[in-house]
Coordinates of C-alpha atoms and ligand atoms in Angstrom, one line a residue:
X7 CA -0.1 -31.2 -6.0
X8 CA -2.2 -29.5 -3.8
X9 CA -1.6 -27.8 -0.5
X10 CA -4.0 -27.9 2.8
X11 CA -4.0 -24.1 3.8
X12 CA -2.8 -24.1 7.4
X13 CA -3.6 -21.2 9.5
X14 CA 0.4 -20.7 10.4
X15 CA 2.2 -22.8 8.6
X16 CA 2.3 -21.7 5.2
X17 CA 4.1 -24.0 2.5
X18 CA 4.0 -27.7 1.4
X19 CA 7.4 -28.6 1.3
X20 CA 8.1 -30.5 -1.9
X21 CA 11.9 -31.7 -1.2
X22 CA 14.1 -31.0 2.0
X23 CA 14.6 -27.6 2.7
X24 CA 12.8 -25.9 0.1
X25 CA 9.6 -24.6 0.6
X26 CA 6.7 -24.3 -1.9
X27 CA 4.8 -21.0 -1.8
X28 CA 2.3 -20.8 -4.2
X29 CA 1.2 -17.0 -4.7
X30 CA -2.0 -15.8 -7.1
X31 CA -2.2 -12.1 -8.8
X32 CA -5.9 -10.6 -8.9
X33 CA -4.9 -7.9 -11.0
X34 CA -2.2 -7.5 -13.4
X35 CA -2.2 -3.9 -14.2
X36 CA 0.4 -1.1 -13.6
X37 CA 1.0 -3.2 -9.7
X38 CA 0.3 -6.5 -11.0
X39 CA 3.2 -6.5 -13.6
X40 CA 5.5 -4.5 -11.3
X41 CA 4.8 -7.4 -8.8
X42 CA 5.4 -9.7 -11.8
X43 CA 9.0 -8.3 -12.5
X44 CA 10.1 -8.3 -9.1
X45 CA 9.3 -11.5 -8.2
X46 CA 11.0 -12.5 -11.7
X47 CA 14.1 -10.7 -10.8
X48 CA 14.2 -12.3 -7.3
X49 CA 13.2 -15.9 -7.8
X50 CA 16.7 -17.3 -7.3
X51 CA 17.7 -15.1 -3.9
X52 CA 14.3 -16.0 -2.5
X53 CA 15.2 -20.1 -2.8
X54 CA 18.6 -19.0 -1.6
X55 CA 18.1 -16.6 1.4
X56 CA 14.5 -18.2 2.0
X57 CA 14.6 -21.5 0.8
X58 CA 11.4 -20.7 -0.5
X59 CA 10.9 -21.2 -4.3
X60 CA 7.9 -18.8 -5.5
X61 CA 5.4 -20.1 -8.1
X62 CA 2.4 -17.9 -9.5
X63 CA -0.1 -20.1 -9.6
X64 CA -2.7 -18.1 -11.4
X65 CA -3.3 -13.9 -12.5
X66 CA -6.6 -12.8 -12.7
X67 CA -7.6 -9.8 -14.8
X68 CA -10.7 -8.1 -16.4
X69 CA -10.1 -8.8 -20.2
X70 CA -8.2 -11.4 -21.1
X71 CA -7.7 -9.7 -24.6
X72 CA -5.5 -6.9 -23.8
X73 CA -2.0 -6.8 -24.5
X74 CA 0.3 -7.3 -21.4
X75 CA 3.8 -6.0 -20.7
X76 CA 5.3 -8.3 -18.8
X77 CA 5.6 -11.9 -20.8
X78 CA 3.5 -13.7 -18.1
X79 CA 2.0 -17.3 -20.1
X80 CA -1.7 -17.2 -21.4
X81 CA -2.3 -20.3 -19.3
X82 CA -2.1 -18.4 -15.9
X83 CA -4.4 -16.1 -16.8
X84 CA -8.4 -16.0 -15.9
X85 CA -11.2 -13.6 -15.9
X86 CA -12.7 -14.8 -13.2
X87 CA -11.2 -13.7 -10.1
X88 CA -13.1 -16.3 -7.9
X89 CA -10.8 -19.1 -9.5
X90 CA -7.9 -18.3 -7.7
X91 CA -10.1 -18.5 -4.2
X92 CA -11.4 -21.9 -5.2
X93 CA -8.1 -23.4 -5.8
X94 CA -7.4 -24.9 -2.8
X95 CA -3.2 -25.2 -3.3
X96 CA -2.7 -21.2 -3.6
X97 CA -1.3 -20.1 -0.4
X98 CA -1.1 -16.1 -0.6
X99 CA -3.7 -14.0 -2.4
X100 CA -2.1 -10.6 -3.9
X101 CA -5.2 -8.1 -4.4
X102 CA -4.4 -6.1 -6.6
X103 CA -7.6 -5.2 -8.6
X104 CA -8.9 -1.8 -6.9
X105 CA -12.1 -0.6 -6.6
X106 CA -14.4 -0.7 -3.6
X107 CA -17.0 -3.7 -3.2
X108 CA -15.6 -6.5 -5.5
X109 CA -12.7 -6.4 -3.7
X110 CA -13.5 -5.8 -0.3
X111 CA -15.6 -8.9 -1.4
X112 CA -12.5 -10.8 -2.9
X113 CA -10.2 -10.5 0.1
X114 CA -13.0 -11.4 3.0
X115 CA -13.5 -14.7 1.2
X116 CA -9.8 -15.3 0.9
X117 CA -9.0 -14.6 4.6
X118 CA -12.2 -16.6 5.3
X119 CA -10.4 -19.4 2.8
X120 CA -7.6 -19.3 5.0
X121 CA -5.4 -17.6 2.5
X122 CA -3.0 -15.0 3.3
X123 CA -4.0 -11.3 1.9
X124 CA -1.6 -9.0 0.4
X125 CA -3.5 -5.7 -1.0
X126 CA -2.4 -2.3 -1.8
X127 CA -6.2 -1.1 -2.0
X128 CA -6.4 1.5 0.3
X129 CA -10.0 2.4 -0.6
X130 CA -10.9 -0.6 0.8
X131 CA -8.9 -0.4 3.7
X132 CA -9.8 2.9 4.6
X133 CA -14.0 2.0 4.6
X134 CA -12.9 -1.6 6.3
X135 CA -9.6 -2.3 7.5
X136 CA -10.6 -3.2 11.4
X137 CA -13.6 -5.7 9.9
X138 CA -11.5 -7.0 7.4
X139 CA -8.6 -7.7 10.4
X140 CA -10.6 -9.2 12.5
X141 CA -11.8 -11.4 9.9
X142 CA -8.3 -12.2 8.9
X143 CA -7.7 -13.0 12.6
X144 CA -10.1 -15.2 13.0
X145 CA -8.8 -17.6 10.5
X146 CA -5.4 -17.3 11.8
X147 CA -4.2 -15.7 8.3
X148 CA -2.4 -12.9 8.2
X149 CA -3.7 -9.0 5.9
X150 CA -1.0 -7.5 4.6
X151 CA -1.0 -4.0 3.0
X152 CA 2.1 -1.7 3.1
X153 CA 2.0 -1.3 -0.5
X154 CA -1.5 1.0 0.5
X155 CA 0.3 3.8 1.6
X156 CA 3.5 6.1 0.5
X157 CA 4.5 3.2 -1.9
X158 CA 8.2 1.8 -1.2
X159 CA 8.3 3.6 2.2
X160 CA 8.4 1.5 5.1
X161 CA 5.8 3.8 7.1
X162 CA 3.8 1.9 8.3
X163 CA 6.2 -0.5 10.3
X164 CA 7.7 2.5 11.1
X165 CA 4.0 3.4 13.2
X166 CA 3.8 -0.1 14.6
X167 CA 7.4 -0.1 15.8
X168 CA 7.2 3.7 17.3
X169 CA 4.0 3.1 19.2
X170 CA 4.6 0.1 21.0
X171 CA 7.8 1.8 22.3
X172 CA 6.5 5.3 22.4
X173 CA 3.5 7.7 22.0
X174 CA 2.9 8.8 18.6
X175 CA 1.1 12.3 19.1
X176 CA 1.1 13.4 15.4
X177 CA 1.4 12.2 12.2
X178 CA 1.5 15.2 8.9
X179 CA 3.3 14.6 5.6
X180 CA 2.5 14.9 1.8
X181 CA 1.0 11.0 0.7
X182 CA 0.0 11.8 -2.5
X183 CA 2.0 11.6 -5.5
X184 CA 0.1 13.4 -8.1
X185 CA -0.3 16.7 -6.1
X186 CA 2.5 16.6 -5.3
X187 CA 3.5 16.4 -8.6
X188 CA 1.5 19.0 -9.9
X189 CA 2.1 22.0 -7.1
X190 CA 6.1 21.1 -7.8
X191 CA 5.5 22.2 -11.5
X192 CA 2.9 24.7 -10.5
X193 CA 6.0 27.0 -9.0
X194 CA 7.8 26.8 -11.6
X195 CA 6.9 30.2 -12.9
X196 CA 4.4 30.4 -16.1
X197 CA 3.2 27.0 -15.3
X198 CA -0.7 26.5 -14.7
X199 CA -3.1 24.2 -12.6
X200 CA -4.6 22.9 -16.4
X201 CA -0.7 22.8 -17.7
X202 CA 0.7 21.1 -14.6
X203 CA -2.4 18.2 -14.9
X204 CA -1.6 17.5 -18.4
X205 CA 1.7 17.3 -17.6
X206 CA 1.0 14.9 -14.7
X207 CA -1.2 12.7 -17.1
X208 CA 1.4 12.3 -19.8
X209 CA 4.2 11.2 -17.2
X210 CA 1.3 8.6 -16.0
X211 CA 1.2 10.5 -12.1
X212 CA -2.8 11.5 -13.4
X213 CA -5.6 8.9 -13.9
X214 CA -7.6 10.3 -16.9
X215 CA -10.4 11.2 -14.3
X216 CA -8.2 12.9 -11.4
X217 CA -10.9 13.4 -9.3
X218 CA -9.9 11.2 -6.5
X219 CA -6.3 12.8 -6.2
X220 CA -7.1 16.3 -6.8
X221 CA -9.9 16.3 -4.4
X222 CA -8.0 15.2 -1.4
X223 CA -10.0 11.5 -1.4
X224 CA -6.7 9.7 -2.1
X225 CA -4.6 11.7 1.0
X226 CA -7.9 10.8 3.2
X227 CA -8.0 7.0 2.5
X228 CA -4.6 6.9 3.3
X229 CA -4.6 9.2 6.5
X230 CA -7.2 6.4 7.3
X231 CA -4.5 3.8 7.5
X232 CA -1.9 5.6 9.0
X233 CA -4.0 7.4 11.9
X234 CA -5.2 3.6 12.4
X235 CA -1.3 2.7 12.7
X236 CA -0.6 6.0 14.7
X237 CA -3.9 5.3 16.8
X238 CA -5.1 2.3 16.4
X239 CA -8.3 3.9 16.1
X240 CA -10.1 3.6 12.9
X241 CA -11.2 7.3 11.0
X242 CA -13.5 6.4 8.3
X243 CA -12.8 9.2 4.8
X244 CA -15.9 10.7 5.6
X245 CA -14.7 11.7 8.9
X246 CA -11.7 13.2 7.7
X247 CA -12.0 17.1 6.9
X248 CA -10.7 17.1 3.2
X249 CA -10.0 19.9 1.0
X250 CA -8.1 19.3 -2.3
X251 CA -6.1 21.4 -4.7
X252 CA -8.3 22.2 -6.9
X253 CA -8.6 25.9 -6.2
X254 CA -5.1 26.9 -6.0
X255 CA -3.6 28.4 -8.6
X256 CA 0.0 29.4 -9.8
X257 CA -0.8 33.0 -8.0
X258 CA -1.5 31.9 -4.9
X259 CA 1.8 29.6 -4.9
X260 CA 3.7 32.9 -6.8
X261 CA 2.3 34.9 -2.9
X262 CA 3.5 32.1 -1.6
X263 CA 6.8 32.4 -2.1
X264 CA 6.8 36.0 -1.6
X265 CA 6.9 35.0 2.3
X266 CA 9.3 32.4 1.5
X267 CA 6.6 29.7 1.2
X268 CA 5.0 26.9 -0.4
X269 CA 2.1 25.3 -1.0
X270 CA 1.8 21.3 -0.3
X271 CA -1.1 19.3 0.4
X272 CA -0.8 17.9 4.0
X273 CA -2.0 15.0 5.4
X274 CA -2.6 15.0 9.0
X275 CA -3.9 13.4 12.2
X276 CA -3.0 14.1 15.9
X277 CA -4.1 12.7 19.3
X278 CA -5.5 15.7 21.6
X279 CA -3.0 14.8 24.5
X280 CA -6.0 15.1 27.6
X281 CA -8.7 13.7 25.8
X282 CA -7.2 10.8 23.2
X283 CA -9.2 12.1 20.5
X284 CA -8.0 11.6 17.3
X285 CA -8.3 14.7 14.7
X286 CA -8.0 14.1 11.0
X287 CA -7.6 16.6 8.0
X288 CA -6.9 16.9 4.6
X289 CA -5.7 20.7 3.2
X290 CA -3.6 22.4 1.2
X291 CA -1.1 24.4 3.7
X292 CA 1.4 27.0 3.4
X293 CA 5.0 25.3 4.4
X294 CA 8.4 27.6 4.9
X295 CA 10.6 27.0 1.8
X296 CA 13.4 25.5 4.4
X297 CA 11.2 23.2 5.5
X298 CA 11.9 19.5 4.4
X299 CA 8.2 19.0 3.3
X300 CA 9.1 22.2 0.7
X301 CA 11.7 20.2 -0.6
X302 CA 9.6 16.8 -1.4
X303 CA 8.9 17.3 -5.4
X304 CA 7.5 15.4 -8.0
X305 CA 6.1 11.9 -6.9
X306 CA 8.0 11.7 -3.9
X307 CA 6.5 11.4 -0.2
X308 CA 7.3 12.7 3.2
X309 CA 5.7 11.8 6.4
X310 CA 7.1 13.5 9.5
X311 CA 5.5 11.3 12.8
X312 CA 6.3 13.1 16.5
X313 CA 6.6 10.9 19.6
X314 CA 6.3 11.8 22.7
X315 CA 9.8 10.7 23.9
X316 CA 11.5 10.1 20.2
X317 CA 10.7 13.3 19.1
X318 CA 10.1 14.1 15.3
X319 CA 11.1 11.4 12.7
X320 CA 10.5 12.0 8.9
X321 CA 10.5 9.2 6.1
X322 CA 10.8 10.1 2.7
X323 CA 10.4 8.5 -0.9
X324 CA 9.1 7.4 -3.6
X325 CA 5.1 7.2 -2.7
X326 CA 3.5 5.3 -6.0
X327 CA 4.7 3.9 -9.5
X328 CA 4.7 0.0 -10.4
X329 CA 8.2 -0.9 -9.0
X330 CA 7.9 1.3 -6.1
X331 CA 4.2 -0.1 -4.9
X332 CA 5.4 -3.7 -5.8
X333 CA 8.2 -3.6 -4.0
X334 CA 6.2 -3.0 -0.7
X335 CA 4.4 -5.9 -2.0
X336 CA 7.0 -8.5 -1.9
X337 CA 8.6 -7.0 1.0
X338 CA 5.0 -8.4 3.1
X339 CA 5.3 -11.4 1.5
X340 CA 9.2 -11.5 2.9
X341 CA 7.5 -11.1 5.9
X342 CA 5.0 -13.8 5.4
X343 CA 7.9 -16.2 4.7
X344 CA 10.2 -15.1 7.1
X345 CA 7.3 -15.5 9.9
X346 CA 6.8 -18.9 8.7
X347 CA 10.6 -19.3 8.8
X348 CA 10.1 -18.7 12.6
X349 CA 7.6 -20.7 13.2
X350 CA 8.9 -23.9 11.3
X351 CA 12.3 -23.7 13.0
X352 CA 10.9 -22.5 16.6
X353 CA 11.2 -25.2 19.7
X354 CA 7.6 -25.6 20.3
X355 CA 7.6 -27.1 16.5
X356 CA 10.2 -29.9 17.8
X357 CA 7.2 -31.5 19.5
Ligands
LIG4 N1 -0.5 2.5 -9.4 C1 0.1 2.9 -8.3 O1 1.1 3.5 -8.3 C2 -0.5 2.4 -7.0 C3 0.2 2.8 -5.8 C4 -0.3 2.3 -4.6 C5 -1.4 1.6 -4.5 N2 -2.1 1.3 -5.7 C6 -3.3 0.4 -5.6 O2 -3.1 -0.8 -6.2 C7 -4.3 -1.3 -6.8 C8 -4.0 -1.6 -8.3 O3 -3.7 -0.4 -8.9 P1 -3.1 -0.3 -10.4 O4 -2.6 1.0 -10.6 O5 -2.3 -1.5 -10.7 O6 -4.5 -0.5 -11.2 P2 -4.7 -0.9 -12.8 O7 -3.4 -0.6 -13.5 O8 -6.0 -0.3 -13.2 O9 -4.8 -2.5 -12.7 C9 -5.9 -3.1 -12.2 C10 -5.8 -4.6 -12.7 O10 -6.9 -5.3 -12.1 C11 -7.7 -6.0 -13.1 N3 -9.1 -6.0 -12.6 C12 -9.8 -4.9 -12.3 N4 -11.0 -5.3 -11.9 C13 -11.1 -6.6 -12.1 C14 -12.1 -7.6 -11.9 N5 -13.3 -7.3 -11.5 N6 -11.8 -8.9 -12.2 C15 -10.5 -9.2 -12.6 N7 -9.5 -8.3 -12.8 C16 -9.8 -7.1 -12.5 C17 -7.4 -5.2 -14.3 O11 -7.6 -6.1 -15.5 P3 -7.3 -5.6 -17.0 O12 -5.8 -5.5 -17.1 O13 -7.9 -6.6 -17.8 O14 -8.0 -4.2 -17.1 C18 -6.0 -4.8 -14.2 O15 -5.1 -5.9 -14.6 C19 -5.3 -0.3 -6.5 O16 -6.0 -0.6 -5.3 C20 -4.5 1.0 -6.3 O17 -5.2 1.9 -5.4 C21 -1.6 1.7 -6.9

């Protein structure tokens, strides 16, 4: 059976109580299947807590020879991602693809489809997030996207909630995994910038080409999102001064910590208290050893975000991997169904 997309309401209701939500994957890859797995292992306390039973209605990948991990059946599957925007019962699109234009491309047509977007591209959101709002807005669907940035860490309702009650004046934290990664191994003494990348690529922190972390681009997309949190004003990459790692070596972290320092690469964006401009950079920097930034290692994140009346507040965790990222997935579509929750059992809906 097929359901009308309302704008707010989301779910056909196929027997009293329980709620129909019918979800599509566009991508099935290291995400996709952590998505997959999740939403496996919480099925039952969805229809329990929720009252919302969960179907996957379709997954759409690029070859639809490759061998999958997760044992999702051969008849969900399709190559051609437009499939799951034509079928007019899927209520919440999950984007989970990446690259740039296909699906910047993908999600406009499914907000303009009135389906709900979950993405955790931040590529695209970085070039596109206010259009792609807007657009989402206008069709009374809701975009999604806290799987984008620092993985399982709530940081970006954490922005939201501190600056509608405060002033956020700075945001600065380490929000990429795979640097992070490799200066951790990089003071370990003996250990090289080549060794420490090789090392990063065989625990599956390093795309084979590592350009986009390495460079800084990754940290800068997803300063884009969090100064537009911080902010709300969007900084588009190329606005954001961005140096990478790929010049430091073990010596410069062995000076380092001959002045009882590290080296991390920062993230961060501030508001120039007279004049509301926003600032954005991307660098390696020199932290103190006792500072909780110097103590973030491996994969993990840390974002530190001053207000002016609640002072500093840091989050901290796990920034990327597939159960991480997909948990922030199904944690926005727990807040697509609990707004729909609202809305069904609100007053005005008694008319
Ligand atoms: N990996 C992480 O830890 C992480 C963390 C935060 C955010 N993200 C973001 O999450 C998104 C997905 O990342 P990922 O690591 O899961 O990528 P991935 O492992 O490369 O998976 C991409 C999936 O999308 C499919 N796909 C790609 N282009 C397609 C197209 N044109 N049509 C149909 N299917 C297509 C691929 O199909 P095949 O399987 O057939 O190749 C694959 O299943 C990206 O935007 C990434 O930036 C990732």
């Amino acid at each position: 059976m097929t359901t009308e997309i309302r704008p707010h309401s989301l779910f056909a209701r196929p027997q009293k109580h329980i709620r129909r939500l019918r979800i599509a994957l566009a991508g099935f890859g290291v995400v996709g299947t952590g998505v997959w797995q999740v939403l496996t292992a919480k099925r039952q306390e969805f229809r329990r807590q929720f009252s919302t039973e969960i179907e996957i209605a379709g997954i759409a990948v690029r070859d639809l020879e490759k061998p999958r991990d997760a044992e999702a059946p051969a008849t969900l599957f399709t190559d051609r991602p437009e499939q799951l925007l034509e079928d007019g019962s899927i209520d919440v699109v999950l984007e989970l693809m990446g690259g740039r234009y296909e699906a910047a491309s993908f999600i406009e047509r499914a907000l303009e489809g009135r389906k709900h977007v979950i993405t955790a591209n931040k590529l695209v959101l970085a070039h596109e997030l206010p259009r792609l709002a807007t657009v989402a807005e206008r069709h009374g669907v809701e975009l999604l996207y806290s799987a984008s940035v620092c993985g399982s860490v709530p940081v970006l309702a954490a922005l939201d909630e501190l600056r509608e009650r405060d002033n956020i004046r700075s945001i600065r934290g380490i929000v990429n995994g795979s640097t992070n990664f490799i200066l951790t191994r990089m003071a370990e003494p003996g250990t090289s910038y080549e060794s420490a990348c090789a090392e990063a690529r065989a625990r599956g922190f390093l795309e084979a080409d590592p350009t986009l972390d390495v460079s800084g681009a990754d940290a800068a997309q997803k300063l884009s999102v969090l100064a537009y949190h911080a902010f709300r004003e969007h900084i588009p990459p190329m606005d954001i001064i961005t140096e990478g790692i790929e010049r430091i070596t073990a010596e410069d972290i062995a000076l380092a910590r001959e002045h009882g320092e590290t080296i991390k690469l920062i993230a961060g964006a501030s508001k120039h208290p007279e004049t509301g401009a926003v600032e954005a950079r991307v660098r390696p920097e020199r932290i103190p050893v006792s500072h909780l930034f110097a103590h973030t290692r491996d994969e993990f994140n840390a974002l530190e975000i001053a207000a002016v009346h609640a002072g500093p507040q840091v989050l901290y965790g796990k920034g990327a991997g597939s159960l991480p990222t997909a948990s922030a997935v199904v944690s926005d579509l727990v807040s697509l169904i609990k707004a729909d929750n609202d809305f069904n059992t609100s007053p005005s809906r008694n008319f």
